[in-house]
Amino acid sequence: MWVITLFEQKNVRIFEYADKAEATDALKNFSKYALLSYTK
């Protein structure tokens, strides 16, 4: 599972993706305060 963690001013939001390509495309739409990671 691919996970995007988005760090906002007062919140942390997490988005889950099954496919790496889908996650990297979604990452382009987020601010520079986002992190892409992989977990099993």
Tab-separated table of C-alpha atoms in Angstrom:
chain	number	residue	atom	x	y	z
A	1	MET	CA	0.000	0.000	0.000
A	2	TRP	CA	1.263	3.461	-0.895
A	3	VAL	CA	0.544	6.239	1.576
A	4	ILE	CA	0.642	10.002	1.146
A	5	THR	CA	0.958	11.886	4.416
A	6	LEU	CA	0.007	15.534	4.079
A	7	PHE	CA	1.204	17.904	6.783
A	8	GLU	CA	-1.028	20.932	7.136
A	9	GLN	CA	-0.780	23.805	9.576
A	10	LYS	CA	-2.844	22.123	12.317
A	11	ASN	CA	-3.676	18.724	10.830
A	12	VAL	CA	-2.085	15.630	9.355
A	13	ARG	CA	-4.054	13.875	6.623
A	14	ILE	CA	-3.335	10.406	5.232
A	15	PHE	CA	-4.353	9.080	1.814
A	16	GLU	CA	-3.954	5.409	0.837
A	17	TYR	CA	-3.346	4.051	-2.671
A	18	ALA	CA	-2.924	0.501	-3.947
A	19	ASP	CA	-0.863	1.470	-7.016
A	20	LYS	CA	2.402	3.438	-7.039
A	21	ALA	CA	1.572	5.231	-10.296
A	22	GLU	CA	-1.735	6.427	-8.890
A	23	ALA	CA	-0.025	7.638	-5.698
A	24	THR	CA	2.709	9.548	-7.550
A	25	ASP	CA	0.107	11.228	-9.769
A	26	ALA	CA	-1.884	12.248	-6.692
A	27	LEU	CA	1.277	13.539	-5.011
A	28	LYS	CA	1.669	16.143	-7.766
A	29	ASN	CA	-1.582	17.776	-6.605
A	30	PHE	CA	-0.447	18.250	-3.009
A	31	SER	CA	1.710	20.948	-1.492
A	32	LYS	CA	5.404	20.558	-0.832
A	33	TYR	CA	4.561	19.362	2.689
A	34	ALA	CA	3.554	15.863	1.598
A	35	LEU	CA	5.416	12.579	1.990
A	36	LEU	CA	5.029	9.428	-0.108
A	37	SER	CA	5.809	6.122	1.610
A	38	TYR	CA	5.195	2.390	1.134
A	39	THR	CA	3.908	-0.024	3.750
A	40	LYS	CA	2.993	-3.701	3.647
